[in-house]
Short mmCIF file of N, CA and C in Angstrom, two decimals:
data_model
loop_
_atom_site.label_atom_id
_atom_site.label_comp_id
_atom_site.label_asym_id
_atom_site.label_seq_id
_atom_site.Cartn_x
_atom_site.Cartn_y
_atom_site.Cartn_z
N MET Q 677 -55.88 -41.13 -2.57
CA MET Q 677 -54.93 -40.15 -2.07
C MET Q 677 -55.52 -39.48 -0.83
N ASN Q 678 -54.72 -39.33 0.20
CA ASN Q 678 -55.17 -38.71 1.44
C ASN Q 678 -55.00 -37.20 1.38
N PHE Q 679 -55.96 -36.51 1.98
CA PHE Q 679 -55.94 -35.06 2.01
C PHE Q 679 -56.08 -34.56 3.44
N PHE Q 680 -55.54 -33.38 3.69
CA PHE Q 680 -55.70 -32.68 4.96
C PHE Q 680 -56.57 -31.46 4.73
N THR Q 681 -57.35 -31.09 5.75
CA THR Q 681 -58.01 -29.80 5.71
C THR Q 681 -57.02 -28.77 6.24
N VAL Q 682 -57.36 -27.51 6.10
CA VAL Q 682 -56.49 -26.45 6.60
C VAL Q 682 -56.31 -26.59 8.11
N ASN Q 683 -57.40 -26.84 8.83
CA ASN Q 683 -57.32 -26.96 10.29
C ASN Q 683 -56.52 -28.19 10.72
N GLN Q 684 -56.69 -29.30 10.02
CA GLN Q 684 -55.93 -30.50 10.37
C GLN Q 684 -54.43 -30.27 10.21
N LEU Q 685 -54.05 -29.64 9.11
CA LEU Q 685 -52.63 -29.40 8.86
C LEU Q 685 -52.07 -28.37 9.84
N ALA Q 686 -52.86 -27.37 10.16
CA ALA Q 686 -52.42 -26.35 11.13
C ALA Q 686 -52.19 -26.99 12.50
N THR Q 687 -53.07 -27.88 12.90
CA THR Q 687 -52.91 -28.58 14.17
C THR Q 687 -51.67 -29.46 14.14
N ARG Q 688 -51.47 -30.13 13.06
CA ARG Q 688 -50.32 -31.03 12.92
C ARG Q 688 -48.99 -30.27 12.95
N TRP Q 689 -48.96 -29.09 12.33
CA TRP Q 689 -47.73 -28.30 12.25
C TRP Q 689 -47.60 -27.30 13.40
N HIS Q 690 -48.58 -27.24 14.28
CA HIS Q 690 -48.58 -26.32 15.42
C HIS Q 690 -48.49 -24.86 14.97
N VAL Q 691 -49.28 -24.52 13.97
CA VAL Q 691 -49.37 -23.14 13.49
C VAL Q 691 -50.85 -22.76 13.41
N HIS Q 692 -51.12 -21.50 13.19
CA HIS Q 692 -52.49 -21.02 13.06
C HIS Q 692 -53.00 -21.36 11.65
N PRO Q 693 -54.29 -21.65 11.51
CA PRO Q 693 -54.84 -21.93 10.17
C PRO Q 693 -54.60 -20.80 9.17
N ILE Q 694 -54.52 -19.57 9.64
CA ILE Q 694 -54.24 -18.46 8.73
C ILE Q 694 -52.85 -18.61 8.12
N THR Q 695 -51.92 -19.17 8.87
CA THR Q 695 -50.57 -19.40 8.34
C THR Q 695 -50.62 -20.39 7.19
N ILE Q 696 -51.41 -21.45 7.32
CA ILE Q 696 -51.56 -22.43 6.24
C ILE Q 696 -52.18 -21.76 5.02
N ARG Q 697 -53.21 -20.96 5.24
CA ARG Q 697 -53.85 -20.26 4.11
C ARG Q 697 -52.88 -19.28 3.44
N ARG Q 698 -52.02 -18.65 4.23
CA ARG Q 698 -51.02 -17.75 3.66
C ARG Q 698 -50.02 -18.52 2.81
N TYR Q 699 -49.58 -19.69 3.28
CA TYR Q 699 -48.68 -20.53 2.48
C TYR Q 699 -49.33 -20.89 1.14
N ILE Q 700 -50.61 -21.19 1.18
CA ILE Q 700 -51.33 -21.54 -0.06
C ILE Q 700 -51.41 -20.32 -0.98
N ARG Q 701 -51.78 -19.17 -0.42
CA ARG Q 701 -51.90 -17.95 -1.23
C ARG Q 701 -50.57 -17.55 -1.85
N GLU Q 702 -49.47 -17.72 -1.11
CA GLU Q 702 -48.15 -17.35 -1.60
C GLU Q 702 -47.57 -18.39 -2.56
N GLY Q 703 -48.26 -19.52 -2.71
CA GLY Q 703 -47.79 -20.56 -3.62
C GLY Q 703 -46.76 -21.49 -3.01
N LYS Q 704 -46.53 -21.38 -1.72
CA LYS Q 704 -45.56 -22.25 -1.06
C LYS Q 704 -46.13 -23.64 -0.80
N LEU Q 705 -47.45 -23.73 -0.72
CA LEU Q 705 -48.14 -24.99 -0.43
C LEU Q 705 -49.23 -25.18 -1.47
N LYS Q 706 -49.19 -26.31 -2.15
CA LYS Q 706 -50.20 -26.59 -3.17
C LYS Q 706 -51.46 -27.15 -2.51
N ALA Q 707 -52.61 -26.67 -2.98
CA ALA Q 707 -53.88 -27.11 -2.43
C ALA Q 707 -54.93 -27.15 -3.53
N LYS Q 708 -56.02 -27.86 -3.24
CA LYS Q 708 -57.14 -27.95 -4.17
C LYS Q 708 -58.42 -27.62 -3.42
N LYS Q 709 -59.36 -27.07 -4.16
CA LYS Q 709 -60.66 -26.78 -3.58
C LYS Q 709 -61.59 -27.92 -3.97
N ILE Q 710 -62.04 -28.68 -2.99
CA ILE Q 710 -62.91 -29.83 -3.23
C ILE Q 710 -64.20 -29.61 -2.45
N GLY Q 711 -65.29 -29.52 -3.16
CA GLY Q 711 -66.58 -29.36 -2.50
C GLY Q 711 -66.69 -28.10 -1.66
N GLY Q 712 -66.03 -27.04 -2.08
CA GLY Q 712 -66.12 -25.78 -1.37
C GLY Q 712 -65.12 -25.62 -0.23
N SER Q 713 -64.35 -26.66 0.06
CA SER Q 713 -63.34 -26.53 1.12
C SER Q 713 -61.96 -26.81 0.55
N ILE Q 714 -60.97 -26.23 1.18
CA ILE Q 714 -59.60 -26.36 0.71
C ILE Q 714 -59.00 -27.65 1.27
N ARG Q 715 -58.37 -28.42 0.39
CA ARG Q 715 -57.71 -29.67 0.79
C ARG Q 715 -56.27 -29.65 0.32
N ILE Q 716 -55.40 -30.18 1.17
CA ILE Q 716 -53.98 -30.25 0.86
C ILE Q 716 -53.60 -31.73 0.82
N SER Q 717 -52.96 -32.14 -0.27
CA SER Q 717 -52.58 -33.54 -0.38
C SER Q 717 -51.46 -33.85 0.60
N LYS Q 718 -51.38 -35.13 0.98
CA LYS Q 718 -50.34 -35.55 1.91
C LYS Q 718 -48.96 -35.31 1.32
N LYS Q 719 -48.82 -35.54 0.01
CA LYS Q 719 -47.53 -35.34 -0.66
C LYS Q 719 -47.13 -33.86 -0.64
N ALA Q 720 -48.09 -32.97 -0.91
CA ALA Q 720 -47.80 -31.53 -0.90
C ALA Q 720 -47.39 -31.08 0.50
N ALA Q 721 -48.04 -31.63 1.52
CA ALA Q 721 -47.70 -31.28 2.90
C ALA Q 721 -46.31 -31.78 3.25
N GLN Q 722 -45.96 -32.99 2.81
CA GLN Q 722 -44.63 -33.53 3.09
C GLN Q 722 -43.56 -32.73 2.37
N ASP Q 723 -43.83 -32.35 1.11
CA ASP Q 723 -42.87 -31.54 0.36
C ASP Q 723 -42.63 -30.20 1.04
N MET Q 724 -43.69 -29.58 1.49
CA MET Q 724 -43.57 -28.29 2.17
C MET Q 724 -42.83 -28.45 3.50
N ALA Q 725 -43.15 -29.50 4.24
CA ALA Q 725 -42.51 -29.73 5.54
C ALA Q 725 -41.01 -29.95 5.39
N ASN Q 726 -40.58 -30.51 4.28
CA ASN Q 726 -39.16 -30.74 4.05
C ASN Q 726 -38.41 -29.47 3.70
N THR Q 727 -39.12 -28.44 3.26
CA THR Q 727 -38.46 -27.21 2.81
C THR Q 727 -38.45 -26.11 3.86
N ILE Q 728 -39.27 -26.24 4.91
CA ILE Q 728 -39.33 -25.17 5.91
C ILE Q 728 -38.63 -25.59 7.19
N SER Q 729 -38.19 -24.59 7.93
CA SER Q 729 -37.57 -24.81 9.23
C SER Q 729 -38.68 -25.00 10.26
N PRO Q 730 -38.53 -25.93 11.21
CA PRO Q 730 -39.60 -26.13 12.18
C PRO Q 730 -39.78 -24.95 13.13
N PHE Q 731 -38.75 -24.14 13.30
CA PHE Q 731 -38.85 -22.98 14.18
C PHE Q 731 -38.41 -21.74 13.40
N PRO Q 732 -39.15 -20.65 13.54
CA PRO Q 732 -38.74 -19.43 12.84
C PRO Q 732 -37.40 -18.93 13.38
N ARG Q 733 -36.60 -18.40 12.49
CA ARG Q 733 -35.30 -17.86 12.91
C ARG Q 733 -35.51 -16.50 13.53
N ARG Q 734 -34.93 -16.32 14.68
CA ARG Q 734 -35.04 -15.04 15.38
C ARG Q 734 -33.65 -14.51 15.63
N SER Q 735 -33.58 -13.23 15.81
CA SER Q 735 -32.28 -12.65 16.10
C SER Q 735 -31.81 -13.11 17.48
N ALA Q 736 -30.52 -13.14 17.64
CA ALA Q 736 -29.95 -13.58 18.91
C ALA Q 736 -30.27 -12.57 20.01
N PRO Q 737 -30.48 -13.04 21.23
CA PRO Q 737 -30.76 -12.10 22.32
C PRO Q 737 -29.55 -11.23 22.59
N PRO Q 738 -29.78 -10.02 23.02
CA PRO Q 738 -28.63 -9.13 23.28
C PRO Q 738 -27.79 -9.67 24.44
N HIS Q 739 -26.50 -9.57 24.29
CA HIS Q 739 -25.59 -10.01 25.34
C HIS Q 739 -25.40 -8.88 26.34
N LEU Q 740 -24.92 -9.24 27.49
CA LEU Q 740 -24.71 -8.23 28.54
C LEU Q 740 -23.72 -7.17 28.10
N SER Q 741 -22.76 -7.55 27.26
CA SER Q 741 -21.75 -6.58 26.82
C SER Q 741 -22.34 -5.52 25.89
N HIS Q 742 -23.52 -5.77 25.34
CA HIS Q 742 -24.15 -4.82 24.42
C HIS Q 742 -25.04 -3.82 25.15
N ARG Q 743 -25.21 -4.00 26.44
CA ARG Q 743 -26.05 -3.07 27.19
C ARG Q 743 -25.30 -1.76 27.39
N PRO Q 744 -26.02 -0.66 27.51
CA PRO Q 744 -25.34 0.62 27.76
C PRO Q 744 -24.59 0.57 29.09
N HIS Q 745 -23.49 1.26 29.13
CA HIS Q 745 -22.66 1.27 30.34
C HIS Q 745 -23.40 1.98 31.47
N ARG Q 746 -23.44 1.34 32.60
CA ARG Q 746 -24.07 1.94 33.76
C ARG Q 746 -23.01 2.19 34.82
N ARG Q 747 -23.14 3.31 35.46
CA ARG Q 747 -22.18 3.69 36.49
C ARG Q 747 -22.45 2.87 37.75
N ALA Q 748 -21.40 2.40 38.36
CA ALA Q 748 -21.53 1.63 39.60
C ALA Q 748 -21.98 2.54 40.73
N PHE Q 749 -22.79 2.03 41.60
CA PHE Q 749 -23.28 2.77 42.76
C PHE Q 749 -22.27 2.59 43.89
N SER Q 750 -21.75 3.68 44.40
CA SER Q 750 -20.72 3.60 45.44
C SER Q 750 -21.16 4.36 46.69
N ASP Q 751 -20.34 4.25 47.75
CA ASP Q 751 -20.63 4.94 49.01
C ASP Q 751 -20.54 6.46 48.88
N THR Q 752 -19.83 6.94 47.90
CA THR Q 752 -19.66 8.38 47.72
C THR Q 752 -20.68 8.96 46.74
N ASP Q 753 -21.60 8.17 46.30
CA ASP Q 753 -22.60 8.62 45.33
C ASP Q 753 -23.47 9.71 45.95
N PRO Q 754 -23.79 10.78 45.20
CA PRO Q 754 -24.61 11.87 45.74
C PRO Q 754 -26.01 11.44 46.16
N LEU Q 755 -26.49 10.31 45.67
CA LEU Q 755 -27.83 9.86 46.06
C LEU Q 755 -27.91 9.49 47.53
N TRP Q 756 -26.77 9.17 48.17
CA TRP Q 756 -26.78 8.81 49.58
C TRP Q 756 -27.24 9.96 50.46
N ARG Q 757 -27.08 11.19 50.02
CA ARG Q 757 -27.48 12.32 50.86
C ARG Q 757 -29.00 12.39 51.01
N PHE Q 758 -29.75 11.71 50.13
CA PHE Q 758 -31.21 11.68 50.24
C PHE Q 758 -31.68 10.64 51.26
N LYS Q 759 -30.79 9.78 51.69
CA LYS Q 759 -31.17 8.70 52.59
C LYS Q 759 -31.73 9.29 53.89
N GLY Q 760 -32.92 8.90 54.22
CA GLY Q 760 -33.53 9.30 55.48
C GLY Q 760 -34.22 10.65 55.45
N LEU Q 761 -34.22 11.37 54.34
CA LEU Q 761 -34.84 12.70 54.30
C LEU Q 761 -36.34 12.64 54.55
N GLY Q 762 -37.00 11.60 54.09
CA GLY Q 762 -38.45 11.50 54.27
C GLY Q 762 -38.85 10.80 55.55
N PHE Q 763 -37.88 10.33 56.31
CA PHE Q 763 -38.16 9.57 57.52
C PHE Q 763 -38.35 10.52 58.71
N SER Q 764 -39.38 10.28 59.49
CA SER Q 764 -39.63 11.11 60.66
C SER Q 764 -40.04 10.22 61.82
N GLN Q 765 -39.53 10.51 63.00
CA GLN Q 765 -39.85 9.75 64.20
C GLN Q 765 -41.17 10.23 64.81
N GLU Q 766 -41.57 11.44 64.49
CA GLU Q 766 -42.75 12.02 65.11
C GLU Q 766 -44.02 11.52 64.44
N ALA Q 767 -45.06 11.31 65.25
CA ALA Q 767 -46.36 10.90 64.72
C ALA Q 767 -47.07 12.13 64.18
N ILE Q 768 -47.86 11.92 63.20
CA ILE Q 768 -48.59 13.04 62.59
C ILE Q 768 -49.90 13.24 63.29
#
C-alpha cells in the first residue's frame, strides 16, 4: 500500500502542511503514525479529495450597485472656489 507524508500530500493538494494536519486532527482525513512520522494512505487521500471542493467558497464580490451613493461632481460644486487659492505667480 502506498502512503503519502504530510508534506507530500500538501504539495500535491497545493495547501499548507498545517492544513493537512488540521484535516487529520478534525477526523476528516485518516492517517497512521509509522516510525514516528504521520502517513496518509493513497485511498484515504483519494476519499478525502472526492469530498472536498478544490477551491474554498468565498462570498461574492460587492457589485457597484451596493456601493454607497456618491454625489456627482459638477461645475457648480463649492469645491471649485478653492481652485487656484494656493497658486502664486510670485517667487518666494
